[in-house]
XYZ file of C-alpha atoms in Angstrom:
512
model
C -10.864 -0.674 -42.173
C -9.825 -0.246 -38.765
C -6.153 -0.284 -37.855
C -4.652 -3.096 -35.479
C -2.047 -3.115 -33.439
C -1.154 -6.464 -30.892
C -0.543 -5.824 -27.285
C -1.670 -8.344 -24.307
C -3.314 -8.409 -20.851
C -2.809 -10.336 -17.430
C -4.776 -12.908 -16.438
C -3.652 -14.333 -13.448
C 0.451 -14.822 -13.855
C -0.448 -15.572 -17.520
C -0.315 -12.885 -20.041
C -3.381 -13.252 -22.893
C -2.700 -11.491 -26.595
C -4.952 -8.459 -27.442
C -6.150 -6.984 -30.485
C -6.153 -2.712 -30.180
C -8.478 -1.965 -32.365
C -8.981 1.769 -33.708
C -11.847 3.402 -35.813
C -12.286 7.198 -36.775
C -15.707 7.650 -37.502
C -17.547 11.000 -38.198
C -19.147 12.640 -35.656
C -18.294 14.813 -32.395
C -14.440 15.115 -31.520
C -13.997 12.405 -28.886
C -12.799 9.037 -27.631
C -14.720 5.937 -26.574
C -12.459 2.949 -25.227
C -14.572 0.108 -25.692
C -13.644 -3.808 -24.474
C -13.602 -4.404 -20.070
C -11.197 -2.210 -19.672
C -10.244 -0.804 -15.758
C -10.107 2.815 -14.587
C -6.413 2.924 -16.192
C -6.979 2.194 -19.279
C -10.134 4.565 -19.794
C -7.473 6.741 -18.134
C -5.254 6.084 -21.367
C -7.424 8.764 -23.927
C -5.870 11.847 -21.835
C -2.402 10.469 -21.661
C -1.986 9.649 -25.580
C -4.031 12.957 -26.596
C -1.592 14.839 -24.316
C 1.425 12.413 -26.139
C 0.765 13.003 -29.243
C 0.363 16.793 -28.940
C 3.503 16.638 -27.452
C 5.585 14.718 -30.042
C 4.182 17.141 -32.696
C 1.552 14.813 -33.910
C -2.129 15.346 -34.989
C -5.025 14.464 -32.882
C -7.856 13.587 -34.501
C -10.510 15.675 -34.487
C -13.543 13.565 -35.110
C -14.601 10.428 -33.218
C -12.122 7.841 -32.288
C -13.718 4.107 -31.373
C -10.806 1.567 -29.503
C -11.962 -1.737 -28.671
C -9.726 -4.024 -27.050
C -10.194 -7.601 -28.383
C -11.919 -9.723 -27.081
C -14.444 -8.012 -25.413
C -15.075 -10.363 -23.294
C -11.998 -10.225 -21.614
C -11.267 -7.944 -18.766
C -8.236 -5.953 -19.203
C -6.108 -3.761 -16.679
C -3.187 -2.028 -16.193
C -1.644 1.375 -18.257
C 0.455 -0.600 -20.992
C -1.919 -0.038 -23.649
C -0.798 3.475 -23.939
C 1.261 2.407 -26.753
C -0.704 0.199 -28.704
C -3.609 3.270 -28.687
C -1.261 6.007 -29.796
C 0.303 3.874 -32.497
C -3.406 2.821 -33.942
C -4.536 6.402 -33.877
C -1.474 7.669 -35.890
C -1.810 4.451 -38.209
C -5.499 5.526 -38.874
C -5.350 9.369 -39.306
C -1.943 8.320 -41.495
C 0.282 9.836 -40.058
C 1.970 6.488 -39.576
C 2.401 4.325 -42.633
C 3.525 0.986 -42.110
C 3.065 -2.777 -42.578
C 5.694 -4.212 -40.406
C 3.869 -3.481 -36.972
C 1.868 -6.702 -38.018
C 4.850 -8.879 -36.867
C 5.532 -6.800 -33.591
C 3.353 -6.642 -30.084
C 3.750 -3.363 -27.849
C 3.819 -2.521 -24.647
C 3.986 0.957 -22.811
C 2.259 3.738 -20.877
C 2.886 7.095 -21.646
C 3.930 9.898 -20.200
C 2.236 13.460 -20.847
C 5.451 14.196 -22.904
C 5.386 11.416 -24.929
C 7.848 9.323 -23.223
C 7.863 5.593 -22.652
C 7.443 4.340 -18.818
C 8.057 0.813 -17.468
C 4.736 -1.603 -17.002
C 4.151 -4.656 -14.435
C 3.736 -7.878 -15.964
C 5.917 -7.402 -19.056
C 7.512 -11.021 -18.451
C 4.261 -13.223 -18.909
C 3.070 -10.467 -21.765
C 6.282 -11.396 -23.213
C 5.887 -15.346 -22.911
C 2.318 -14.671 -24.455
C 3.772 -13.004 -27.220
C 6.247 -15.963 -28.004
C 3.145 -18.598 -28.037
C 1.015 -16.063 -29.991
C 3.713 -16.820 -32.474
C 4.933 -13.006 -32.333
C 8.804 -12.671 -33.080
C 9.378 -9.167 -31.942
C 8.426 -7.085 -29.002
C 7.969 -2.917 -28.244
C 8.451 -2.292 -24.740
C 9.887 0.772 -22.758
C 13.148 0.758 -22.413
C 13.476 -0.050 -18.264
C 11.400 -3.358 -19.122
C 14.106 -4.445 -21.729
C 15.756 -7.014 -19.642
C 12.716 -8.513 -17.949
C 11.573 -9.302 -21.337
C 14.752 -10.847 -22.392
C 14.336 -13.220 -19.941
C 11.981 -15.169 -22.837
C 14.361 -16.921 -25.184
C 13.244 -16.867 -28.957
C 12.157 -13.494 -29.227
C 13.756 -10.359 -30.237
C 13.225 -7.174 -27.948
C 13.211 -3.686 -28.659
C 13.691 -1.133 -25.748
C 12.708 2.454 -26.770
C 12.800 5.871 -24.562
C 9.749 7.866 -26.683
C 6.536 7.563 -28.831
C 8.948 9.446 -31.501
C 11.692 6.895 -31.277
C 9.021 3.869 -31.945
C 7.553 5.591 -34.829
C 10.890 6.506 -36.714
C 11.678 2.676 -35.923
C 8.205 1.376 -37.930
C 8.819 3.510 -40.377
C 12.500 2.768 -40.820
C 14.066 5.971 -40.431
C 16.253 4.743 -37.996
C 18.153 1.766 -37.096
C 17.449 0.574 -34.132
C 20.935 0.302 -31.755
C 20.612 -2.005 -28.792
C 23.083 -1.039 -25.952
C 24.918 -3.625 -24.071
C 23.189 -2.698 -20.976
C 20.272 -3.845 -22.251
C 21.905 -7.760 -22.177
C 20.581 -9.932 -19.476
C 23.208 -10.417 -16.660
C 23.120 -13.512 -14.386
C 24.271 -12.194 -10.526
C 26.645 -14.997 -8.861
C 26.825 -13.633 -5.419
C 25.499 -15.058 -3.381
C 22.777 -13.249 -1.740
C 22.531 -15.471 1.849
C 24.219 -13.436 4.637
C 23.605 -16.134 7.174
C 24.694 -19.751 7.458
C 23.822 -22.682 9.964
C 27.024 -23.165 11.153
C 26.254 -20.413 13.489
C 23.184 -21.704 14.850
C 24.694 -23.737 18.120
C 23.586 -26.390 20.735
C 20.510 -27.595 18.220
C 21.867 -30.408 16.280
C 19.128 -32.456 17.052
C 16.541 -30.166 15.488
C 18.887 -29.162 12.376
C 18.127 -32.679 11.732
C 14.861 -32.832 11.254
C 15.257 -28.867 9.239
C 17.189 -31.118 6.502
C 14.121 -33.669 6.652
C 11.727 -30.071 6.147
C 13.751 -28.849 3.474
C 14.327 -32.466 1.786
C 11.344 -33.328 1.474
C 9.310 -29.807 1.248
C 7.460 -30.516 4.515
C 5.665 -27.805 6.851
C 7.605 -27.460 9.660
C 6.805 -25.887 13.384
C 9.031 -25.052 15.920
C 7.634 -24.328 19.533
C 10.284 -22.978 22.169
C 10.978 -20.578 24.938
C 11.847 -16.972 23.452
C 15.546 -16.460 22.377
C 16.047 -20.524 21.893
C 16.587 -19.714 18.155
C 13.571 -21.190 15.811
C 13.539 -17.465 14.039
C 17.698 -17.946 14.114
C 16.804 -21.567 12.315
C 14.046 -20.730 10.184
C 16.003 -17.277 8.416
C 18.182 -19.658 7.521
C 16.887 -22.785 5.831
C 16.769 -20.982 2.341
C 20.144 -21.566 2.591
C 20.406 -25.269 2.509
C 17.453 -25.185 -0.328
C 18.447 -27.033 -3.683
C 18.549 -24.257 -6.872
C 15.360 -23.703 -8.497
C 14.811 -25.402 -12.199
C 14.454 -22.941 -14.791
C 10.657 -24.046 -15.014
C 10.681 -23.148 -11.331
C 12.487 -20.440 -11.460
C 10.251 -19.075 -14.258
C 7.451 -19.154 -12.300
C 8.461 -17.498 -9.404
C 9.726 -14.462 -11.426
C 6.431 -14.083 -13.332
C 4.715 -13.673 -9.948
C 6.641 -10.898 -9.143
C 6.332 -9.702 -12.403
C 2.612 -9.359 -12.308
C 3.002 -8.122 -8.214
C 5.047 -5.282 -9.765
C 8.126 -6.623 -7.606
C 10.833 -7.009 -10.656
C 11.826 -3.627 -11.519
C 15.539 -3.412 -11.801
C 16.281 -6.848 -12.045
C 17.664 -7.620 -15.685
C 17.800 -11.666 -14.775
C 15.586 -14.401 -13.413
C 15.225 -14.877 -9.738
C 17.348 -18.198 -8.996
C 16.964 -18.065 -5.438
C 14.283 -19.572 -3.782
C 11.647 -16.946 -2.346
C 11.341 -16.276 1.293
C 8.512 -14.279 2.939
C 8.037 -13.283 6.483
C 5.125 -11.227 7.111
C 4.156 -9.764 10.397
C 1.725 -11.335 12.439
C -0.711 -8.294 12.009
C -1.085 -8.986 8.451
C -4.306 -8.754 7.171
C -5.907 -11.589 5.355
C -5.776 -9.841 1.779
C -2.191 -9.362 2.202
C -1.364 -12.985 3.449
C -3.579 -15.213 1.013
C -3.878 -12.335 -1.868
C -6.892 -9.731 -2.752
C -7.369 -6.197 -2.911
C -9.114 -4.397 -5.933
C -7.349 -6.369 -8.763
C -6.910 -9.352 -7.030
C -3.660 -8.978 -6.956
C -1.258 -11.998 -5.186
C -0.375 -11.876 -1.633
C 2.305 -13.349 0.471
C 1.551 -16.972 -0.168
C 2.026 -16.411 -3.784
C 5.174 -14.631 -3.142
C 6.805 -17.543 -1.476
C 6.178 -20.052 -4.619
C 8.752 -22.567 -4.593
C 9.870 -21.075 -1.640
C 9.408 -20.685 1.931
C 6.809 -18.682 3.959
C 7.959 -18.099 7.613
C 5.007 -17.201 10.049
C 6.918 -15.866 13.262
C 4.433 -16.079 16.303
C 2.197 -17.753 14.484
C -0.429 -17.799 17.579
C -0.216 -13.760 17.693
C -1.670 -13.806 14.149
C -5.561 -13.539 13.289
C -7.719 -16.641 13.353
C -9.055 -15.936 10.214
C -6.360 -15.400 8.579
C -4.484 -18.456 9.214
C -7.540 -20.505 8.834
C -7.506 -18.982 5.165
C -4.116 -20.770 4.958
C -6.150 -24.448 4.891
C -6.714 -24.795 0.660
C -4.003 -23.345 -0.273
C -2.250 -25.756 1.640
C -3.394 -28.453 0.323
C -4.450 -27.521 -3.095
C -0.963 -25.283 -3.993
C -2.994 -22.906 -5.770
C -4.761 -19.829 -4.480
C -8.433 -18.523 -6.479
C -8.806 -14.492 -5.265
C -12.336 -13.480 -6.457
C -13.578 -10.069 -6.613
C -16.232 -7.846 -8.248
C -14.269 -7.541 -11.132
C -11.067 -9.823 -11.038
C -10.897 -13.429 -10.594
C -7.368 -14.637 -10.311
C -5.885 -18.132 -10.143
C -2.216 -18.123 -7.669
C 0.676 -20.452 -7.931
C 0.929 -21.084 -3.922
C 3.445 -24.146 -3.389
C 5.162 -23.135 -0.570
C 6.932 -24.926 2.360
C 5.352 -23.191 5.707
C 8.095 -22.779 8.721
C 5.677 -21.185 11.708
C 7.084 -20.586 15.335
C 5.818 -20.259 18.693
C 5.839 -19.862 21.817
C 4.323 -22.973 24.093
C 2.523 -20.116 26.267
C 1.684 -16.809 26.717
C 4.424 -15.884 28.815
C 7.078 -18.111 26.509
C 8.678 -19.621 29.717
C 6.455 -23.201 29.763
C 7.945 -25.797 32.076
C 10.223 -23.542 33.454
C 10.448 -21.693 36.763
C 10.064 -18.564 35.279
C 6.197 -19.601 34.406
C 3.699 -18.130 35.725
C 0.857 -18.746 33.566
C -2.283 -21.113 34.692
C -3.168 -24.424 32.939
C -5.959 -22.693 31.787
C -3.733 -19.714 29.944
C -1.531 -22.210 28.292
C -4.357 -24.382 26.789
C -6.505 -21.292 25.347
C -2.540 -20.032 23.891
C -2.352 -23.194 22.002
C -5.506 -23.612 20.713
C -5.162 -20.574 18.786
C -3.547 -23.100 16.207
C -6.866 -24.574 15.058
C -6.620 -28.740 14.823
C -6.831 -28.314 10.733
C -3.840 -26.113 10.539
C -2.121 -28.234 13.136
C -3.112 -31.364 11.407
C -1.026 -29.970 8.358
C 2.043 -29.711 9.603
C 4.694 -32.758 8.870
C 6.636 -32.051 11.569
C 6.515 -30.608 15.058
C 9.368 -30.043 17.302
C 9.753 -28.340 20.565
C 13.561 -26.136 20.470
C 15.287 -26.615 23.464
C 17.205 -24.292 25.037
C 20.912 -23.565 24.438
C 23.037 -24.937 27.154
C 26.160 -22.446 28.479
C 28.996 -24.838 27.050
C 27.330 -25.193 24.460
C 26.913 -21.712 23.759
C 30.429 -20.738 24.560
C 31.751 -22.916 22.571
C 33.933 -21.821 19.931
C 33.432 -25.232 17.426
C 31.476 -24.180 14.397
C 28.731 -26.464 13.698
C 27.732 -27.733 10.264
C 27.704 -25.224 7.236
C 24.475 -24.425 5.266
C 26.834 -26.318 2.173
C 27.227 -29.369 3.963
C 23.621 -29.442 4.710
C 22.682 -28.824 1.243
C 24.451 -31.588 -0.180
C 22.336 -33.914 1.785
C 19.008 -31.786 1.313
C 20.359 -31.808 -2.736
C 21.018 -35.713 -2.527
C 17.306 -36.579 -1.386
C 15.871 -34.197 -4.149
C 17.617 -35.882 -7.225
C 16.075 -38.963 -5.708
C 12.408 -37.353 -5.634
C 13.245 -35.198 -9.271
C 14.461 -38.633 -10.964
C 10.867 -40.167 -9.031
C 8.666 -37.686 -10.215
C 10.312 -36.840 -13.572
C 7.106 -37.446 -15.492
C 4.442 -35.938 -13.204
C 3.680 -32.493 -13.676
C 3.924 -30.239 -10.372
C 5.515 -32.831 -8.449
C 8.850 -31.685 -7.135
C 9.068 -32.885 -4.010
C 7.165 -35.410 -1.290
C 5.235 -33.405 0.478
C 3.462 -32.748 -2.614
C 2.546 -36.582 -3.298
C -1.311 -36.838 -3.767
C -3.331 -39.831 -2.333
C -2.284 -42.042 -5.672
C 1.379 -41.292 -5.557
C 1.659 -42.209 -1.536
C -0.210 -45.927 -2.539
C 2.868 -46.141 -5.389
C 6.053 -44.736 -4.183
C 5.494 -44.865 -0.331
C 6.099 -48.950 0.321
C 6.460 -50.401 4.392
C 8.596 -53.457 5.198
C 6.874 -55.181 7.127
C 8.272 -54.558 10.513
C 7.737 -50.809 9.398
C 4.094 -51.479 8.511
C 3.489 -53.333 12.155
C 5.207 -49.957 13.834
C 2.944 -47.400 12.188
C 0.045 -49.935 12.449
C 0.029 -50.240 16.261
C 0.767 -45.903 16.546
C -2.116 -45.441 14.165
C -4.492 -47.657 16.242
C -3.468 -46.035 19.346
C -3.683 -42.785 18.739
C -6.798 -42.655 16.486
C -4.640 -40.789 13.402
C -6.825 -38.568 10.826
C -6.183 -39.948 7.126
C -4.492 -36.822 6.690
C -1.737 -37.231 9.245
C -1.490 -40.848 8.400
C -0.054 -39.700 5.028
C 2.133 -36.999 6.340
C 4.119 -39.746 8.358
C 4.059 -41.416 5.498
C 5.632 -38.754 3.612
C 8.200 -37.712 5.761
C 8.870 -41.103 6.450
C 9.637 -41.577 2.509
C 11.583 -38.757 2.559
C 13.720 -39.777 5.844
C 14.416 -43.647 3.451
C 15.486 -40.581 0.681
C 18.304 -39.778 2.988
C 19.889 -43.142 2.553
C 18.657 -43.999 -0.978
C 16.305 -46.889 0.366
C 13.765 -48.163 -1.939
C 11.218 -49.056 0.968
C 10.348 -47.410 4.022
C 12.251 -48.957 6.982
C 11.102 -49.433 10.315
C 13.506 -46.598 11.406
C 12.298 -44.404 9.465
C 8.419 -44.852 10.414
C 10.327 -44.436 14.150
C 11.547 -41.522 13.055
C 8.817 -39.794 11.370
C 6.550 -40.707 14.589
C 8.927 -39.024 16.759
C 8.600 -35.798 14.209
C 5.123 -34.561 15.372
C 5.741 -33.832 19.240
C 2.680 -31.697 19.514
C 0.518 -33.780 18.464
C 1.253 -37.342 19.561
C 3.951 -36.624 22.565
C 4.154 -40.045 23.731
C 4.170 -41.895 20.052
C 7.930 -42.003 20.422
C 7.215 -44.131 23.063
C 6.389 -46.847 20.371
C 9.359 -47.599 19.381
C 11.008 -48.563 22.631
């Protein structure tokens, strides 16, 4: 009967339970891994040969079948090191024990039998709990990230020899109190808005953004301040739920990101890749499939600086994953599904040069249209708000009066949430408005009627796409969030036109 011992895979951000299953049959010394497995895990039959050897243990010399169940799985990653070694001893008997039945283990080994930390050990660990699995091997350095998954009892080791003592009850095992999950309170923003100056009109409509979860873009001469703006709108962000919060940190988990960290990440994500970034790196890809930088900013923000400098191709990869908040990477072997809510801040420049309308200009009308129309009319089209970033004035800028801090701001940006949380309390992956599908808009996103005249006469002059109908619609719910109104108001239709300047310059117009 072959010998058993649980361990899991990744699929995804979610972590699937395994069966290692090991057979000594007789026949030629050697070992045949058997069940999808990658490069690393065929990998795995030198490591625990050299492991075992090294922890004074017998290596069987006949041959050795593993098959990792089920078969039709495909697995990855070094972590069943463990798991192999363990079901080898059990079956040449040199490990004799029933208890392993209630544990799962994870670890790769080191060529002298010593335990080293794994990627993914948080959603192996949340498997493990819905598997119905109590108690958990991992290598010691993993110990906290697993912790993070209430209900289940860990058990950090350093060595093979330390795990097999503990199955076989020759020692206690002694957790140390470093091994306790600790929750950081510092908080880790250096920056705050009450240093931006001269741009109170635009911090505005950054509460709106960050209410509401809507794209943003900011368009402005160079040194106006949109990067200044957008580093710092994860400051006026409301905390992440623990759902939330969860989900984030088992992305990084799986991206190999959460070593060290003995707590969940509570702050919300921000990403700001360069605009050379290749489109595997942006949207998510490589070999394994592995998640890329919209991934990374789940429940968070994604900051494209010079968003017209980066490839075509790449930000017209940015489309689905807008709209559908997930992000499918399929290769030869992997095919992945990506948690990719995100709130997308982009700036630019209005022309080549950066100086448009001013003297300093020198670029032709033809230069300035080919700049802009490196943002494609899609990607433009999905952008709640547009706003041009004027430029600081001198008193302004010497001025030594603070302006508002990121805490006031978050109390208002916190305000309009519990609105939208208490809204969309019963809808699964609804947070926010901008998220609001086509049924939700037709429920929750009611016009008085002077409101409903406003938009009417804007959307008949300007020939609107569905799609941007409903983003004015959106931000216009989230603007009536502000002040706790029930119904959209005429005021804040006015002020949702007057959000897209790019697009519709002279729809402000409309409400004069």
């Amino acid at each position: 009967m072959a010998s058993i011992v649980k361990s899991f895979s990744i699929s995804g951000v979610d972590g699937c339970l395994v069966d290692v299953e090991t057979k000594t049959i007789d026949g030629l010394p050697m070992i045949s891994i058997v069940g999808l497995g990658d490069t690393a895990v065929k990998e795995a039959r030198e490591r625990v040969e050299s492991a075992l050897n090294d922890g004074n243990y017998e290596f069987p010399q006949m041959k050795v079948v593993i098959n990792l169940a089920p078969s039709d799985l495909k697995k990855s990653g070094s972590h069943f090191d463990l798991p192999i070694a363990l079901g080898l001893l059990m079956e040449t008997g040199q490990l004799k024990t029933k208890k392993i039945e209630a544990y799962g283990c994870i670890g790769e080994l080191s060529l002298n039998a010593r335990l080293r930390s794994c990627t993914g050990v948080l959603p192996m660990t949340i498997a493990a709990k819905e598997a119905g699995i109590t108690n958990i091997i991992v290598p010691k350095d993993n110990v906290k990230e697993a912790s993070l998954v209430k209900g289940i009892r860990v058990y950090g080791f350093d060595t093979l020899k330390e795990v097999v003592e503990f199955l076989e009850d020759k020692k206690e095992y002694m957790g140390n109190q470093e091994e306790m999950v600790t929750v950081s309170e510092v908080d880790p923003y250096r920056v705050d808005f009450k240093e931006v100056q001269g741009q109170e009109a635009m911090i505005e409509y950054i509460v709106i953004a960050a209410a509401g979860g809507h794209n943003l873009l900011m368009v402005g001469t160079p040194g106006c301040g949109k990067s200044m703006i957008a580093k710092r709108i994860p400051t006026i962000l409301p905390s992440m739920t623990e759902e939330e919060a969860l989900e984030v940190t088992k992305i990084y988990s799986v991206a190999g990101l959460l070593r060290g960290r003995g707590h969940l990440i509570k702050d919300r994500p921000f990403r700001a890749p360069h605009h050379n970034a290749s489109t595997n790196s942006l949207i998510g890809g490589g070999n394994n499939a592995t998640p890329g930088e919209i991934s990374l900013a789940h429940n968070g923000v994604l900051f494209l600086d010079e968003i017209a400098e980066f490839g075509k191709k790449t930000l017209e990869a940015l489309r689905q994953p807008m709209e559908d908040q997930i992000v499918t990477i399929s290769r030869v072997k992997y095919t992945n599904t990506y948690p990719a809510s995100f709130m997308l801040v982009a700036a630019m420049n209005p022309c080549p040069c950066g100086y448009f309308g001013n003297d300093k200009c020198r670029c032709s009308d033809y230069e300035v249209v080919k700049y802009r129309q490196k943002i494609s009319g899609p990607i433009l089209d999905r952008m709640d708000i547009q706003k041009y970033v004027q430029p600081v004035k001198f008193k302004e800028l010497s001025s030594s009066t603070s302006g508002k801090t990121s805490q006031e701001l978050r109390e208002r940006v916190e305000f309009a949430r519990s609105i939208q949380k208490k809204r969309y309390d019963r809808i699964d992956g609804i947070n926010c408005n901008a998220q609001m599908g086509h049924a939700l808009i037709k429920e929750y996103c009611q016009l008085e009627a002077e409101g409903e005249r406003l938009l009417q006469l804007a959307y008949e002059r300007f020939n609107y796409s569905a799609r941007t109908f409903h983003k004015y619609l959106k931000v216009a719910r989230t603007f009536a969030d502000m002040e706790a109104s029930t119904k959209i108001r005429k005021k804040d239709v006015a002020a949702a036109l007057m959000a897209r300047d790019l697009e519709k310059e002279g729809a402000a117009m409309m409400v004069l």
